[in-house]
Amino acid sequence: MTLESDLERYCVETAIASREASRKLAQTSTALKNRWLQECAKQLPQKLDEILAANALDLEAAPGFGLSESATDRLRLDRPRVQAMADAVRDIAALPDPIGETIEGSVRPNGLEIRKVRVPLGSVFFIYESRPNVTVDAAAICVKSGNAVILRGGKEAWHSSDALVRVLSSAAQEVGLPTGAVQLVSTTDRAAVGHFLALSDYIDVAIPRGGKGLIERVVREAAMPVLKHYDGNCHVYIDSHADQEMALRIVVNSKCQRMGVCNACESLLVHRQIANEFLPRVGTALIEKGIELRGDSDTCNLLPLAVAATEQDFYTEFLGPQISIKVVSSITEAIEHVNRYGSHHTDAIVTQDLRYAQAFTLGVDSSAVMVNASTRFNDGGEFGFGAEIGISTDKFHARGPCGLKELTTYKYLVYGNGQIRN
Amino acid sequence: MTLESDLERYCVETAIASREASRKLAQTSTALKNRWLQECAKQLPQKLDEILAANALDLEAAPGFGLSESATDRLRLDRPRVQAMADAVRDIAALPDPIGETIEGSVRPNGLEIRKVRVPLGSVFFIYESRPNVTVDAAAICVKSGNAVILRGGKEAWHSSDALVRVLSSAAQEVGLPTGAVQLVSTTDRAAVGHFLALSDYIDVAIPRGGKGLIERVVREAAMPVLKHYDGNCHVYIDSHADQEMALRIVVNSKCQRMGVCNACESLLVHRQIANEFLPRVGTALIEKGIELRGDSDTCNLLPLAVAATEQDFYTEFLGPQISIKVVSSITEAIEHVNRYGSHHTDAIVTQDLRYAQAFTLGVDSSAVMVNASTRFNDGGEFGFGAEIGISTDKFHARGPCGLKELTTYKYLVYGNGQIRN
């Protein structure tokens, strides 16, 4: 390999260190991984002053990066927020270790014992937005699942992340975890990302979390597989057999409980049979919450408060106070609409008829299909995963919320007593 | 989308037809999929004349493609070979349907019932070498696992594949399986592959099977995930606590039982403590089988019949009558060598000491790690999968032999009774 620059050399050395640490981590006991997590949780509040001093540098630079007030607030650390990080790390320590699980096994007619055993993926390259708590969370999730991680945080939080990773590294030295298990990319040079994405010999998976532009760049450039999180254009379909009180509650919660997130509802489908009764009710409730209604022509006829939707509206993840609405004539039309315009993230049906519930869950090709529940429940915490590194919109490897188990793969262990093949 | 050519238009239409068929197949019952398989098995021998007539065209053209005698023989169809295809299809019909399996499930504290359910990947683009039986096999495996498939076979077998797919389509019409479930790319234009690889909206996974050049092209160009099968540089490590009779049998079988395959042994590691006793025995046995020995300096000292290995030899998948040999001083050195020079495919240890067996299986990062068994057992048939579409050398999504289950993903079905999120 010819290294064209100091930057490239740095990236290769970092990736090799990650690969070496990953080999050791794959053989590290649950007890030692948990000791590290507990030590991190202990040291984080102890080193509060250093963490806050670093954070102050980021806060000082925030206006220069053009950060909004709310973005600056998300960047800000204080004693309760650092304590919350430590608590989250303790929660991850308490989760079961996925590594070593026998997923399945059998004895073959020739006596070979075959076990499919869960093992770590190896080395993870994690590229993420600027909130500092993500640094600690991602490191804890990766190491608990036996993976080494290279963290590439946003430049806006670089000093904070650096201080946090120093704590994690000091804890690693304290308990004897391999150095190289958690590394923060020490430069904010964008070219570094490209170098890392080429190093598929040393890095097993890239996980981008952030805007669509970043994700598209990573997908385009990565030589290794990418676990990605595109958009969530989520639907709620109100069937003719819905309990309308329940439907109202679910639509309003799915749309309004938190608008800027991927599992929020962006589009409402209503069966023609109940549209004239239900649409005015739901329309009023949504408008009371400040939501703009963009309806197809049937909707606009029944709901004078709605504006006409464009076709593009039905493809759009608004992440804000807008919703697209369409009247459909059958569950088949609803399913086809969801599969065509949706993003295969989270879609819900409200119905009391089991046949329609079954048809919808079978026909809709999404990571989570909800029956009589808010779309907002598609979440690692709500699913009981304990921790999540993102929600995959891929079908490959992992789909939906990604917790510890989704950062693993498997290998086959085959025990014999001299078998050879005929 | 602007379509630049008739070829591109054809590819897009084919991919859309595949997507549409995949939606229907995801909802198709096991009974109907099996009826199709049985109908294929019935029609294949009935349409022997048409199949052989098409095959004759391929055989006629074979010299023009520069096919070797053995390659031409693999291309040749006759009554027993067509019958064998039909039998293989019946075997696949008899396998359990992976679709619909509840992988895991729980009830959350708020009463939500969450099930993780196995579903098809969707539409598969399969690019493969020229043996006509692969056409039928791949189609049967994909459809049984609920996937639509676009088959891109080698141009050398195009007429045969076309005749075979006509039979499969006629069976589909007979039983009412969606047209579009199995499509053969109707052109041998290489540019078609590039067009298909761009269509990630309609195709969920690309599976290349063939030479390294093809696989590298697919990995480079594919916008969708790739399930790939790179090389198998497989090791057998003879520990100091090995039963030497068993070790001899396993080395010879792993190396010689079939040399041109990915799970054949390419490299032998021998612990220093037994090298002076074991190496001459295994060396003689391998030379009797016509194998050339390429050893490190320790090996050459103990085995005058060995030639000096280059470092490149230890990285090489010979797929023929050569083997690289190295003397190692510890199991740690053996593990590090395997992880560094190997291809993470299949590696074996021969030992009677459980501690070393455990250290090797834990430390070696390969799809299958064998203890006291031939490397040749890493195979879907030997693992009891019943059918396989390849052996994945990836860690992502599927690792090792890929049968029906490896062509699936999952979705979460969440049943509630009106739950909303606080």
mmCIF file of C-alpha atoms in Angstrom, chain A residues 19 23 26-28 104 106 108 110 112 114 116 119-123 204-205 219 223 225-228 246 249-250 253 257 263 335 339-340 344 354 357-374 376-379 381-385 394-401 405-406 408-422, chain B residues 19 23 26-28 104 106 108 110 112 114 116 119-123 204-205 219 223 225-228 246 249-250 253 257 263 335 339-340 344 354 357-374 376-379 381-385 394-401 405-406 408-422:
data_model
loop_
_atom_site.group_PDB
_atom_site.id
_atom_site.type_symbol
_atom_site.label_atom_id
_atom_site.label_comp_id
_atom_site.label_asym_id
_atom_site.label_seq_id
_atom_site.Cartn_x
_atom_site.Cartn_y
_atom_site.Cartn_z
ATOM 1 C CA ARG A 19 -8.649 -4.521 13.782
ATOM 2 C CA ARG A 23 -9.401 -9.627 17.609
ATOM 3 C CA ALA A 26 -13.763 -11.091 20.379
ATOM 4 C CA GLN A 27 -12.023 -13.164 23.053
ATOM 5 C CA THR A 28 -12.752 -10.832 25.980
ATOM 6 C CA GLU A 104 -28.857 -23.077 16.664
ATOM 7 C CA SER A 106 -27.443 -29.992 15.408
ATOM 8 C CA ARG A 108 -25.269 -34.581 11.678
ATOM 9 C CA ASN A 110 -21.935 -38.650 10.557
ATOM 10 C CA LEU A 112 -20.353 -33.920 13.407
ATOM 11 C CA ILE A 114 -22.486 -28.176 14.350
ATOM 12 C CA LYS A 116 -24.005 -21.606 14.926
ATOM 13 C CA VAL A 119 -19.660 -13.487 17.417
ATOM 14 C CA PRO A 120 -18.863 -9.766 17.039
ATOM 15 C CA LEU A 121 -18.799 -8.112 13.616
ATOM 16 C CA GLY A 122 -15.264 -6.875 14.336
ATOM 17 C CA SER A 123 -14.402 -3.246 13.791
ATOM 18 C CA ASP A 204 -16.113 -4.559 8.913
ATOM 19 C CA VAL A 205 -19.023 -2.140 8.821
ATOM 20 C CA VAL A 219 -23.020 4.375 0.751
ATOM 21 C CA ALA A 223 -15.859 -0.554 0.422
ATOM 22 C CA PRO A 225 -21.023 -2.946 4.176
ATOM 23 C CA VAL A 226 -23.045 -0.015 5.503
ATOM 24 C CA LEU A 227 -25.751 -0.216 8.154
ATOM 25 C CA LYS A 228 -27.842 2.780 7.305
ATOM 26 C CA MET A 246 -58.629 4.738 19.058
ATOM 27 C CA ARG A 249 -55.627 8.877 19.464
ATOM 28 C CA ILE A 250 -53.138 6.877 17.379
ATOM 29 C CA ASN A 253 -49.821 10.505 18.839
ATOM 30 C CA GLN A 257 -45.872 13.299 20.049
ATOM 31 C CA ASN A 263 -40.957 7.016 13.349
ATOM 32 C CA ILE A 335 -51.051 -1.548 1.014
ATOM 33 C CA ASN A 339 -45.288 0.128 -0.442
ATOM 34 C CA ARG A 340 -44.996 2.624 -3.271
ATOM 35 C CA HIS A 344 -40.369 0.832 4.476
ATOM 36 C CA LEU A 354 -58.352 -9.483 12.284
ATOM 37 C CA ALA A 357 -54.840 -6.661 10.306
ATOM 38 C CA GLN A 358 -53.334 -9.841 8.866
ATOM 39 C CA ALA A 359 -53.558 -8.635 5.272
ATOM 40 C CA PHE A 360 -51.831 -5.376 6.177
ATOM 41 C CA THR A 361 -49.016 -6.941 8.208
ATOM 42 C CA LEU A 362 -48.415 -9.489 5.446
ATOM 43 C CA GLY A 363 -48.588 -7.039 2.556
ATOM 44 C CA VAL A 364 -46.691 -4.031 3.886
ATOM 45 C CA ASP A 365 -42.932 -4.339 3.361
ATOM 46 C CA SER A 366 -41.658 -2.306 6.315
ATOM 47 C CA SER A 367 -39.294 -2.861 9.216
ATOM 48 C CA ALA A 368 -42.206 -2.606 11.640
ATOM 49 C CA VAL A 369 -45.904 -2.976 10.948
ATOM 50 C CA MET A 370 -48.170 -1.817 13.769
ATOM 51 C CA VAL A 371 -51.728 -2.900 14.458
ATOM 52 C CA ASN A 372 -53.684 -0.530 16.695
ATOM 53 C CA ALA A 373 -50.571 1.165 18.069
ATOM 54 C CA SER A 374 -48.671 4.377 17.462
ATOM 55 C CA ARG A 376 -43.701 5.943 17.571
ATOM 56 C CA PHE A 377 -43.187 2.512 19.172
ATOM 57 C CA ASN A 378 -40.667 1.387 16.528
ATOM 58 C CA ASP A 379 -37.695 2.066 18.780
ATOM 59 C CA GLY A 381 -36.012 1.156 23.903
ATOM 60 C CA GLU A 382 -39.715 0.457 23.346
ATOM 61 C CA PHE A 383 -38.876 -2.979 21.917
ATOM 62 C CA GLY A 384 -36.883 -3.793 25.051
ATOM 63 C CA PHE A 385 -33.428 -3.812 23.424
ATOM 64 C CA ASP A 394 -32.147 -1.790 5.200
ATOM 65 C CA LYS A 395 -33.417 -5.314 4.773
ATOM 66 C CA PHE A 396 -29.914 -6.696 4.770
ATOM 67 C CA HIS A 397 -28.257 -7.933 7.963
ATOM 68 C CA ALA A 398 -30.411 -5.918 10.339
ATOM 69 C CA ARG A 399 -33.793 -4.267 9.960
ATOM 70 C CA GLY A 400 -35.482 -1.865 12.341
ATOM 71 C CA PRO A 401 -33.986 -0.967 15.712
ATOM 72 C CA LYS A 405 -27.443 -8.223 18.742
ATOM 73 C CA GLU A 406 -27.582 -6.347 15.441
ATOM 74 C CA THR A 408 -23.014 -9.225 15.736
ATOM 75 C CA THR A 409 -22.612 -11.968 13.159
ATOM 76 C CA TYR A 410 -22.063 -15.698 13.652
ATOM 77 C CA LYS A 411 -19.675 -18.461 12.844
ATOM 78 C CA TYR A 412 -20.107 -22.204 12.651
ATOM 79 C CA LEU A 413 -18.184 -24.333 15.128
ATOM 80 C CA VAL A 414 -17.898 -27.916 13.922
ATOM 81 C CA TYR A 415 -16.624 -30.553 16.330
ATOM 82 C CA GLY A 416 -15.742 -33.990 15.007
ATOM 83 C CA ASN A 417 -13.604 -36.942 15.909
ATOM 84 C CA GLY A 418 -11.756 -37.455 12.661
ATOM 85 C CA GLN A 419 -14.563 -37.240 10.086
ATOM 86 C CA ILE A 420 -13.494 -36.914 6.464
ATOM 87 C CA ARG A 421 -15.680 -36.378 3.429
ATOM 88 C CA ASN A 422 -16.368 -39.169 0.957
ATOM 89 C CA ARG B 19 -40.413 -6.160 -7.695
ATOM 90 C CA ARG B 23 -44.693 -8.402 -3.472
ATOM 91 C CA ALA B 26 -44.200 -12.536 -0.096
ATOM 92 C CA GLN B 27 -47.891 -13.315 0.351
ATOM 93 C CA THR B 28 -47.887 -16.661 -1.461
ATOM 94 C CA GLU B 104 -38.531 -14.245 18.627
ATOM 95 C CA SER B 106 -42.298 -10.744 23.603
ATOM 96 C CA ARG B 108 -43.965 -5.413 26.519
ATOM 97 C CA ASN B 110 -47.560 -1.732 28.076
ATOM 98 C CA LEU B 112 -47.767 -4.457 23.023
ATOM 99 C CA ILE B 114 -43.968 -7.776 19.426
ATOM 100 C CA LYS B 116 -39.933 -10.699 14.831
ATOM 101 C CA VAL B 119 -39.965 -12.554 5.486
ATOM 102 C CA PRO B 120 -38.350 -12.772 2.027
ATOM 103 C CA LEU B 121 -35.592 -10.364 0.978
ATOM 104 C CA GLY B 122 -37.650 -9.434 -2.094
ATOM 105 C CA SER B 123 -36.035 -9.463 -5.520
ATOM 106 C CA ASP B 204 -32.866 -6.017 -2.970
ATOM 107 C CA VAL B 205 -29.688 -8.059 -3.304
ATOM 108 C CA VAL B 219 -19.219 -5.162 -5.565
ATOM 109 C CA ALA B 223 -26.174 0.064 -5.532
ATOM 110 C CA PRO B 225 -26.185 -5.086 -1.032
ATOM 111 C CA VAL B 226 -24.127 -7.953 -2.438
ATOM 112 C CA LEU B 227 -23.982 -11.472 -1.019
ATOM 113 C CA LYS B 228 -20.608 -12.611 -2.198
ATOM 114 C CA MET B 246 -6.363 -38.579 12.443
ATOM 115 C CA ARG B 249 -6.399 -38.427 7.301
ATOM 116 C CA ILE B 250 -7.858 -34.944 7.744
ATOM 117 C CA ASN B 253 -8.953 -35.336 2.742
ATOM 118 C CA GLN B 257 -10.718 -35.008 -1.901
ATOM 119 C CA ASN B 263 -13.371 -25.388 1.140
ATOM 120 C CA ILE B 335 -4.319 -18.313 15.124
ATOM 121 C CA ASN B 339 -6.353 -14.580 10.638
ATOM 122 C CA ARG B 340 -3.646 -12.754 8.708
ATOM 123 C CA HIS B 344 -11.939 -16.265 6.797
ATOM 124 C CA LEU B 354 -10.056 -29.292 24.600
ATOM 125 C CA ALA B 357 -9.763 -26.583 20.503
ATOM 126 C CA GLN B 358 -11.553 -23.826 22.413
ATOM 127 C CA ALA B 359 -8.767 -21.301 21.914
ATOM 128 C CA PHE B 360 -8.700 -21.981 18.167
ATOM 129 C CA THR B 361 -12.465 -21.790 17.662
ATOM 130 C CA LEU B 362 -12.603 -18.579 19.695
ATOM 131 C CA GLY B 363 -9.592 -16.929 18.069
ATOM 132 C CA VAL B 364 -10.028 -17.793 14.397
ATOM 133 C CA ASP B 365 -12.303 -15.352 12.585
ATOM 134 C CA SER B 366 -13.747 -17.628 9.895
ATOM 135 C CA SER B 367 -17.195 -18.652 8.710
ATOM 136 C CA ALA B 368 -16.561 -22.206 9.905
ATOM 137 C CA VAL B 369 -13.961 -23.447 12.365
ATOM 138 C CA MET B 370 -13.505 -27.210 12.408
ATOM 139 C CA VAL B 371 -12.167 -29.327 15.249
ATOM 140 C CA ASN B 372 -10.957 -32.762 14.184
ATOM 141 C CA ALA B 373 -12.844 -32.727 10.903
ATOM 142 C CA SER B 374 -12.085 -32.058 7.257
ATOM 143 C CA ARG B 376 -14.551 -30.007 3.152
ATOM 144 C CA PHE B 377 -17.534 -30.173 5.499
ATOM 145 C CA ASN B 378 -18.243 -26.418 5.276
ATOM 146 C CA ASP B 379 -21.071 -26.900 2.822
ATOM 147 C CA GLY B 381 -25.535 -30.007 2.074
ATOM 148 C CA GLU B 382 -23.184 -31.286 4.797
ATOM 149 C CA PHE B 383 -24.690 -28.803 7.281
ATOM 150 C CA GLY B 384 -28.168 -30.130 6.504
ATOM 151 C CA PHE B 385 -29.490 -27.029 4.735
ATOM 152 C CA ASP B 394 -18.978 -11.955 4.209
ATOM 153 C CA LYS B 395 -19.736 -11.369 7.856
ATOM 154 C CA PHE B 396 -22.693 -9.240 6.998
ATOM 155 C CA HIS B 397 -26.216 -10.661 6.747
ATOM 156 C CA ALA B 398 -25.134 -14.239 6.064
ATOM 157 C CA ARG B 399 -21.879 -16.076 6.678
ATOM 158 C CA GLY B 400 -20.901 -19.495 5.414
ATOM 159 C CA PRO B 401 -23.317 -21.721 3.488
ATOM 160 C CA LYS B 405 -32.990 -19.014 5.409
ATOM 161 C CA GLU B 406 -30.071 -16.845 4.298
ATOM 162 C CA THR B 408 -34.663 -13.993 4.053
ATOM 163 C CA THR B 409 -34.868 -10.986 6.348
ATOM 164 C CA TYR B 410 -37.416 -10.159 9.029
ATOM 165 C CA LYS B 411 -39.933 -7.565 10.037
ATOM 166 C CA TYR B 412 -41.470 -6.678 13.364
ATOM 167 C CA LEU B 413 -45.210 -7.176 13.775
ATOM 168 C CA VAL B 414 -46.549 -5.139 16.657
ATOM 169 C CA TYR B 415 -50.109 -5.785 17.873
ATOM 170 C CA GLY B 416 -51.678 -3.382 20.330
ATOM 171 C CA ASN B 417 -55.108 -2.247 21.433
ATOM 172 C CA GLY B 418 -54.701 1.479 21.126
ATOM 173 C CA GLN B 419 -51.335 2.095 22.808
ATOM 174 C CA ILE B 420 -49.795 5.521 22.301
ATOM 175 C CA ARG B 421 -46.404 6.756 23.412
ATOM 176 C CA ASN B 422 -45.991 9.117 26.342
#
